[in-house]
């Protein structure tokens, strides 16, 4: 598809995420803009904002609008949160000779109900030039990441609070409307993985969920802190396991202030500054990182290899990393992602 054969054809490659307002996506945007600059392509990261942030219908409409502005041979990347809402625009892109990649998150491969998101289903649903097509994924598997967090927590429980026959954990899901975040913790959202499923599978010592439920504190540190305090007050809870960072920071601050009693293992997800500071200050045990920078960057080389060299499309997936008091100073040495984003916006010409 590259007439010159040199692989230096300029292409346009927008990335449409589900919420442009979420600070989590800043390193993803930085990675994506670095890749666009390195490969000499045009593009941007966009998505719903304000009242429509996180709204799938609003995101799908933006994707459709982007397709109208792309040429054959261009590339479109988006997050895909479920197995049905995006299908029409994905096929619309393929029909217009536009390559489609699923960046960051992906629907459940094995949901407890509904259609699975696997190669067979995709090849039945999508076609390109009359051939079955898969939509490659760049990122992590959400349910597996949640199970990894629970496994790390379980090991630390036995080190921090030994000689117990049974542990009680509080699981929080700060974004119940986001299926990707929900799959980290809630066994009802995926048939494999998830923190809840991992804990319930353990024995000697066994693990039970506090009140046999997952709570949904607000996506705000202070409000999440208040709800967690109210939930665990008067209860014997050994760990607080959070799907995102708000609950973990709130729980850690409550423990540090003596508003809840220890010892407890407290953990969360992602490498945001307040969570890293809590680990550094000693009131949060660890967090799980998923490398959003690479979830942005790796889409472009994957697409470049296909459209310029004919190398078949493939998933690029990796596991998660654990950050605690031993290695968190390394993460804190980095300047803020927003500083890099501002520098890129001033120095990159991305069309």
PDB file of N, CA and C in Angstrom, residues 204-260:
ATOM      1  N   UNK A 204      -6.930 -22.121  53.176  1.00  0.00           N
ATOM      2  CA  UNK A 204      -5.756 -22.348  54.028  1.00  0.00           C
ATOM      3  C   UNK A 204      -4.671 -21.282  53.841  1.00  0.00           C
ATOM      4  N   UNK A 205      -4.966 -20.055  54.184  1.00  0.00           N
ATOM      5  CA  UNK A 205      -6.211 -19.501  54.733  1.00  0.00           C
ATOM      6  C   UNK A 205      -7.207 -19.126  53.629  1.00  0.00           C
ATOM      7  N   UNK A 206      -8.480 -19.146  53.993  1.00  0.00           N
ATOM      8  CA  UNK A 206      -9.525 -18.753  53.053  1.00  0.00           C
ATOM      9  C   UNK A 206      -9.752 -17.244  53.110  1.00  0.00           C
ATOM     10  N   UNK A 207     -10.506 -16.744  52.151  1.00  0.00           N
ATOM     11  CA  UNK A 207     -10.794 -15.315  52.077  1.00  0.00           C
ATOM     12  C   UNK A 207     -12.288 -15.133  51.856  1.00  0.00           C
ATOM     13  N   UNK A 208     -12.890 -14.247  52.614  1.00  0.00           N
ATOM     14  CA  UNK A 208     -14.283 -13.888  52.398  1.00  0.00           C
ATOM     15  C   UNK A 208     -14.386 -12.393  52.117  1.00  0.00           C
ATOM     16  N   UNK A 209     -15.401 -12.016  51.360  1.00  0.00           N
ATOM     17  CA  UNK A 209     -15.656 -10.605  51.094  1.00  0.00           C
ATOM     18  C   UNK A 209     -16.503 -10.024  52.216  1.00  0.00           C
ATOM     19  N   UNK A 210     -16.160  -8.838  52.659  1.00  0.00           N
ATOM     20  CA  UNK A 210     -16.928  -8.179  53.708  1.00  0.00           C
ATOM     21  C   UNK A 210     -18.377  -8.038  53.261  1.00  0.00           C
ATOM     22  N   UNK A 211     -19.275  -8.573  54.054  1.00  0.00           N
ATOM     23  CA  UNK A 211     -20.711  -8.536  53.760  1.00  0.00           C
ATOM     24  C   UNK A 211     -21.041  -9.183  52.417  1.00  0.00           C
ATOM     25  N   UNK A 212     -20.092  -9.978  51.897  1.00  0.00           N
ATOM     26  CA  UNK A 212     -20.282 -10.682  50.624  1.00  0.00           C
ATOM     27  C   UNK A 212     -20.726  -9.735  49.504  1.00  0.00           C
ATOM     28  N   UNK A 213     -20.080  -8.577  49.433  1.00  0.00           N
ATOM     29  CA  UNK A 213     -20.438  -7.612  48.406  1.00  0.00           C
ATOM     30  C   UNK A 213     -19.235  -6.783  47.998  1.00  0.00           C
ATOM     31  N   UNK A 214     -19.359  -6.126  46.849  1.00  0.00           N
ATOM     32  CA  UNK A 214     -18.388  -5.146  46.377  1.00  0.00           C
ATOM     33  C   UNK A 214     -19.072  -3.789  46.442  1.00  0.00           C
ATOM     34  N   UNK A 215     -18.475  -2.837  47.162  1.00  0.00           N
ATOM     35  CA  UNK A 215     -19.095  -1.526  47.278  1.00  0.00           C
ATOM     36  C   UNK A 215     -18.630  -0.623  46.149  1.00  0.00           C
ATOM     37  N   UNK A 216     -19.399   0.434  45.900  1.00  0.00           N
ATOM     38  CA  UNK A 216     -19.111   1.360  44.802  1.00  0.00           C
ATOM     39  C   UNK A 216     -18.972   2.777  45.337  1.00  0.00           C
ATOM     40  N   UNK A 217     -17.838   3.090  45.962  1.00  0.00           N
ATOM     41  CA  UNK A 217     -17.661   4.450  46.462  1.00  0.00           C
ATOM     42  C   UNK A 217     -17.520   5.442  45.306  1.00  0.00           C
ATOM     43  N   UNK A 218     -17.829   6.714  45.554  1.00  0.00           N
ATOM     44  CA  UNK A 218     -17.732   7.716  44.481  1.00  0.00           C
ATOM     45  C   UNK A 218     -16.303   7.836  43.947  1.00  0.00           C
ATOM     46  N   UNK A 219     -16.194   8.285  42.709  1.00  0.00           N
ATOM     47  CA  UNK A 219     -14.883   8.467  42.081  1.00  0.00           C
ATOM     48  C   UNK A 219     -14.278   9.791  42.525  1.00  0.00           C
ATOM     49  N   UNK A 220     -14.108   9.911  43.826  1.00  0.00           N
ATOM     50  CA  UNK A 220     -13.565  11.111  44.447  1.00  0.00           C
ATOM     51  C   UNK A 220     -12.879  10.664  45.730  1.00  0.00           C
ATOM     52  N   UNK A 221     -11.655  11.107  45.954  1.00  0.00           N
ATOM     53  CA  UNK A 221     -10.875  10.574  47.068  1.00  0.00           C
ATOM     54  C   UNK A 221     -11.560  10.828  48.416  1.00  0.00           C
ATOM     55  N   UNK A 222     -11.975  12.075  48.672  1.00  0.00           N
ATOM     56  CA  UNK A 222     -12.563  12.400  49.971  1.00  0.00           C
ATOM     57  C   UNK A 222     -13.873  11.648  50.194  1.00  0.00           C
ATOM     58  N   UNK A 223     -14.721  11.590  49.157  1.00  0.00           N
ATOM     59  CA  UNK A 223     -16.002  10.900  49.300  1.00  0.00           C
ATOM     60  C   UNK A 223     -15.809   9.391  49.415  1.00  0.00           C
ATOM     61  N   UNK A 224     -14.838   8.849  48.657  1.00  0.00           N
ATOM     62  CA  UNK A 224     -14.538   7.416  48.779  1.00  0.00           C
ATOM     63  C   UNK A 224     -14.014   7.104  50.175  1.00  0.00           C
ATOM     64  N   UNK A 225     -13.191   7.990  50.718  1.00  0.00           N
ATOM     65  CA  UNK A 225     -12.656   7.793  52.062  1.00  0.00           C
ATOM     66  C   UNK A 225     -13.777   7.709  53.088  1.00  0.00           C
ATOM     67  N   UNK A 226     -14.750   8.614  52.997  1.00  0.00           N
ATOM     68  CA  UNK A 226     -15.871   8.615  53.936  1.00  0.00           C
ATOM     69  C   UNK A 226     -16.673   7.327  53.851  1.00  0.00           C
ATOM     70  N   UNK A 227     -16.956   6.862  52.620  1.00  0.00           N
ATOM     71  CA  UNK A 227     -17.759   5.649  52.476  1.00  0.00           C
ATOM     72  C   UNK A 227     -17.007   4.422  52.973  1.00  0.00           C
ATOM     73  N   UNK A 228     -15.711   4.371  52.736  1.00  0.00           N
ATOM     74  CA  UNK A 228     -14.925   3.225  53.209  1.00  0.00           C
ATOM     75  C   UNK A 228     -14.887   3.215  54.737  1.00  0.00           C
ATOM     76  N   UNK A 229     -14.716   4.383  55.362  1.00  0.00           N
ATOM     77  CA  UNK A 229     -14.728   4.462  56.830  1.00  0.00           C
ATOM     78  C   UNK A 229     -16.048   3.951  57.373  1.00  0.00           C
ATOM     79  N   UNK A 230     -17.148   4.409  56.781  1.00  0.00           N
ATOM     80  CA  UNK A 230     -18.469   3.979  57.248  1.00  0.00           C
ATOM     81  C   UNK A 230     -18.683   2.480  57.045  1.00  0.00           C
ATOM     82  N   UNK A 231     -18.120   1.925  55.972  1.00  0.00           N
ATOM     83  CA  UNK A 231     -18.328   0.505  55.662  1.00  0.00           C
ATOM     84  C   UNK A 231     -17.573  -0.406  56.612  1.00  0.00           C
ATOM     85  N   UNK A 232     -16.329  -0.048  56.954  1.00  0.00           N
ATOM     86  CA  UNK A 232     -15.493  -0.941  57.764  1.00  0.00           C
ATOM     87  C   UNK A 232     -15.602  -0.656  59.257  1.00  0.00           C
ATOM     88  N   UNK A 233     -16.287   0.440  59.620  1.00  0.00           N
ATOM     89  CA  UNK A 233     -16.399   0.784  61.039  1.00  0.00           C
ATOM     90  C   UNK A 233     -17.036  -0.357  61.822  1.00  0.00           C
ATOM     91  N   UNK A 234     -16.335  -0.787  62.885  1.00  0.00           N
ATOM     92  CA  UNK A 234     -16.836  -1.867  63.726  1.00  0.00           C
ATOM     93  C   UNK A 234     -16.667  -3.252  63.140  1.00  0.00           C
ATOM     94  N   UNK A 235     -16.038  -3.353  61.962  1.00  0.00           N
ATOM     95  CA  UNK A 235     -15.844  -4.648  61.295  1.00  0.00           C
ATOM     96  C   UNK A 235     -14.353  -5.019  61.323  1.00  0.00           C
ATOM     97  N   UNK A 236     -14.098  -6.302  61.360  1.00  0.00           N
ATOM     98  CA  UNK A 236     -12.713  -6.773  61.274  1.00  0.00           C
ATOM     99  C   UNK A 236     -12.384  -7.020  59.813  1.00  0.00           C
ATOM    100  N   UNK A 237     -11.614  -6.113  59.232  1.00  0.00           N
ATOM    101  CA  UNK A 237     -11.267  -6.169  57.811  1.00  0.00           C
ATOM    102  C   UNK A 237      -9.750  -6.195  57.695  1.00  0.00           C
ATOM    103  N   UNK A 238      -9.229  -7.152  56.936  1.00  0.00           N
ATOM    104  CA  UNK A 238      -7.784  -7.334  56.834  1.00  0.00           C
ATOM    105  C   UNK A 238      -7.178  -6.640  55.614  1.00  0.00           C
ATOM    106  N   UNK A 239      -7.989  -6.398  54.578  1.00  0.00           N
ATOM    107  CA  UNK A 239      -7.454  -5.771  53.365  1.00  0.00           C
ATOM    108  C   UNK A 239      -8.544  -4.958  52.694  1.00  0.00           C
ATOM    109  N   UNK A 240      -8.121  -3.877  52.036  1.00  0.00           N
ATOM    110  CA  UNK A 240      -9.012  -3.062  51.205  1.00  0.00           C
ATOM    111  C   UNK A 240      -8.411  -3.050  49.809  1.00  0.00           C
ATOM    112  N   UNK A 241      -9.148  -3.621  48.873  1.00  0.00           N
ATOM    113  CA  UNK A 241      -8.656  -3.866  47.516  1.00  0.00           C
ATOM    114  C   UNK A 241      -9.507  -3.050  46.556  1.00  0.00           C
ATOM    115  N   UNK A 242      -8.882  -2.142  45.812  1.00  0.00           N
ATOM    116  CA  UNK A 242      -9.625  -1.147  45.052  1.00  0.00           C
ATOM    117  C   UNK A 242      -9.390  -1.288  43.557  1.00  0.00           C
ATOM    118  N   UNK A 243     -10.444  -1.075  42.784  1.00  0.00           N
ATOM    119  CA  UNK A 243     -10.359  -1.220  41.335  1.00  0.00           C
ATOM    120  C   UNK A 243      -9.615  -0.071  40.679  1.00  0.00           C
ATOM    121  N   UNK A 244      -9.500   1.061  41.365  1.00  0.00           N
ATOM    122  CA  UNK A 244      -8.847   2.247  40.813  1.00  0.00           C
ATOM    123  C   UNK A 244      -8.044   2.898  41.933  1.00  0.00           C
ATOM    124  N   UNK A 245      -7.725   4.181  41.799  1.00  0.00           N
ATOM    125  CA  UNK A 245      -6.855   4.794  42.801  1.00  0.00           C
ATOM    126  C   UNK A 245      -7.599   5.573  43.875  1.00  0.00           C
ATOM    127  N   UNK A 246      -8.849   6.021  43.594  1.00  0.00           N
ATOM    128  CA  UNK A 246      -9.533   6.877  44.559  1.00  0.00           C
ATOM    129  C   UNK A 246      -9.746   6.165  45.889  1.00  0.00           C
ATOM    130  N   UNK A 247     -10.272   4.954  45.816  1.00  0.00           N
ATOM    131  CA  UNK A 247     -10.545   4.213  47.034  1.00  0.00           C
ATOM    132  C   UNK A 247      -9.288   3.896  47.815  1.00  0.00           C
ATOM    133  N   UNK A 248      -8.219   3.513  47.109  1.00  0.00           N
ATOM    134  CA  UNK A 248      -6.975   3.160  47.783  1.00  0.00           C
ATOM    135  C   UNK A 248      -6.382   4.361  48.500  1.00  0.00           C
ATOM    136  N   UNK A 249      -6.393   5.518  47.851  1.00  0.00           N
ATOM    137  CA  UNK A 249      -5.860   6.723  48.484  1.00  0.00           C
ATOM    138  C   UNK A 249      -6.723   7.104  49.686  1.00  0.00           C
ATOM    139  N   UNK A 250      -8.048   7.053  49.513  1.00  0.00           N
ATOM    140  CA  UNK A 250      -8.936   7.377  50.623  1.00  0.00           C
ATOM    141  C   UNK A 250      -8.763   6.428  51.790  1.00  0.00           C
ATOM    142  N   UNK A 251      -8.666   5.122  51.511  1.00  0.00           N
ATOM    143  CA  UNK A 251      -8.476   4.137  52.577  1.00  0.00           C
ATOM    144  C   UNK A 251      -7.138   4.344  53.277  1.00  0.00           C
ATOM    145  N   UNK A 252      -6.104   4.624  52.486  1.00  0.00           N
ATOM    146  CA  UNK A 252      -4.787   4.849  53.076  1.00  0.00           C
ATOM    147  C   UNK A 252      -4.763   6.075  53.967  1.00  0.00           C
ATOM    148  N   UNK A 253      -5.399   7.146  53.516  1.00  0.00           N
ATOM    149  CA  UNK A 253      -5.455   8.355  54.331  1.00  0.00           C
ATOM    150  C   UNK A 253      -6.231   8.114  55.621  1.00  0.00           C
ATOM    151  N   UNK A 254      -7.302   7.330  55.520  1.00  0.00           N
ATOM    152  CA  UNK A 254      -8.086   7.005  56.719  1.00  0.00           C
ATOM    153  C   UNK A 254      -7.259   6.198  57.712  1.00  0.00           C
ATOM    154  N   UNK A 255      -6.479   5.243  57.209  1.00  0.00           N
ATOM    155  CA  UNK A 255      -5.620   4.446  58.077  1.00  0.00           C
ATOM    156  C   UNK A 255      -4.552   5.325  58.717  1.00  0.00           C
ATOM    157  N   UNK A 256      -3.964   6.207  57.935  1.00  0.00           N
ATOM    158  CA  UNK A 256      -2.915   7.089  58.433  1.00  0.00           C
ATOM    159  C   UNK A 256      -3.444   8.037  59.506  1.00  0.00           C
ATOM    160  N   UNK A 257      -4.703   8.456  59.359  1.00  0.00           N
ATOM    161  CA  UNK A 257      -5.292   9.397  60.311  1.00  0.00           C
ATOM    162  C   UNK A 257      -5.924   8.705  61.509  1.00  0.00           C
ATOM    163  N   UNK A 258      -5.883   7.361  61.558  1.00  0.00           N
ATOM    164  CA  UNK A 258      -6.479   6.629  62.651  1.00  0.00           C
ATOM    165  C   UNK A 258      -7.990   6.523  62.572  1.00  0.00           C
ATOM    166  N   UNK A 259      -8.548   6.805  61.390  1.00  0.00           N
ATOM    167  CA  UNK A 259     -10.003   6.723  61.219  1.00  0.00           C
ATOM    168  C   UNK A 259     -10.466   5.292  60.985  1.00  0.00           C
ATOM    169  N   UNK A 260      -9.562   4.422  60.568  1.00  0.00           N
ATOM    170  CA  UNK A 260      -9.796   2.985  60.540  1.00  0.00           C
ATOM    171  C   UNK A 260      -8.590   2.320  61.184  1.00  0.00           C
TER     172      UNK A 260
END
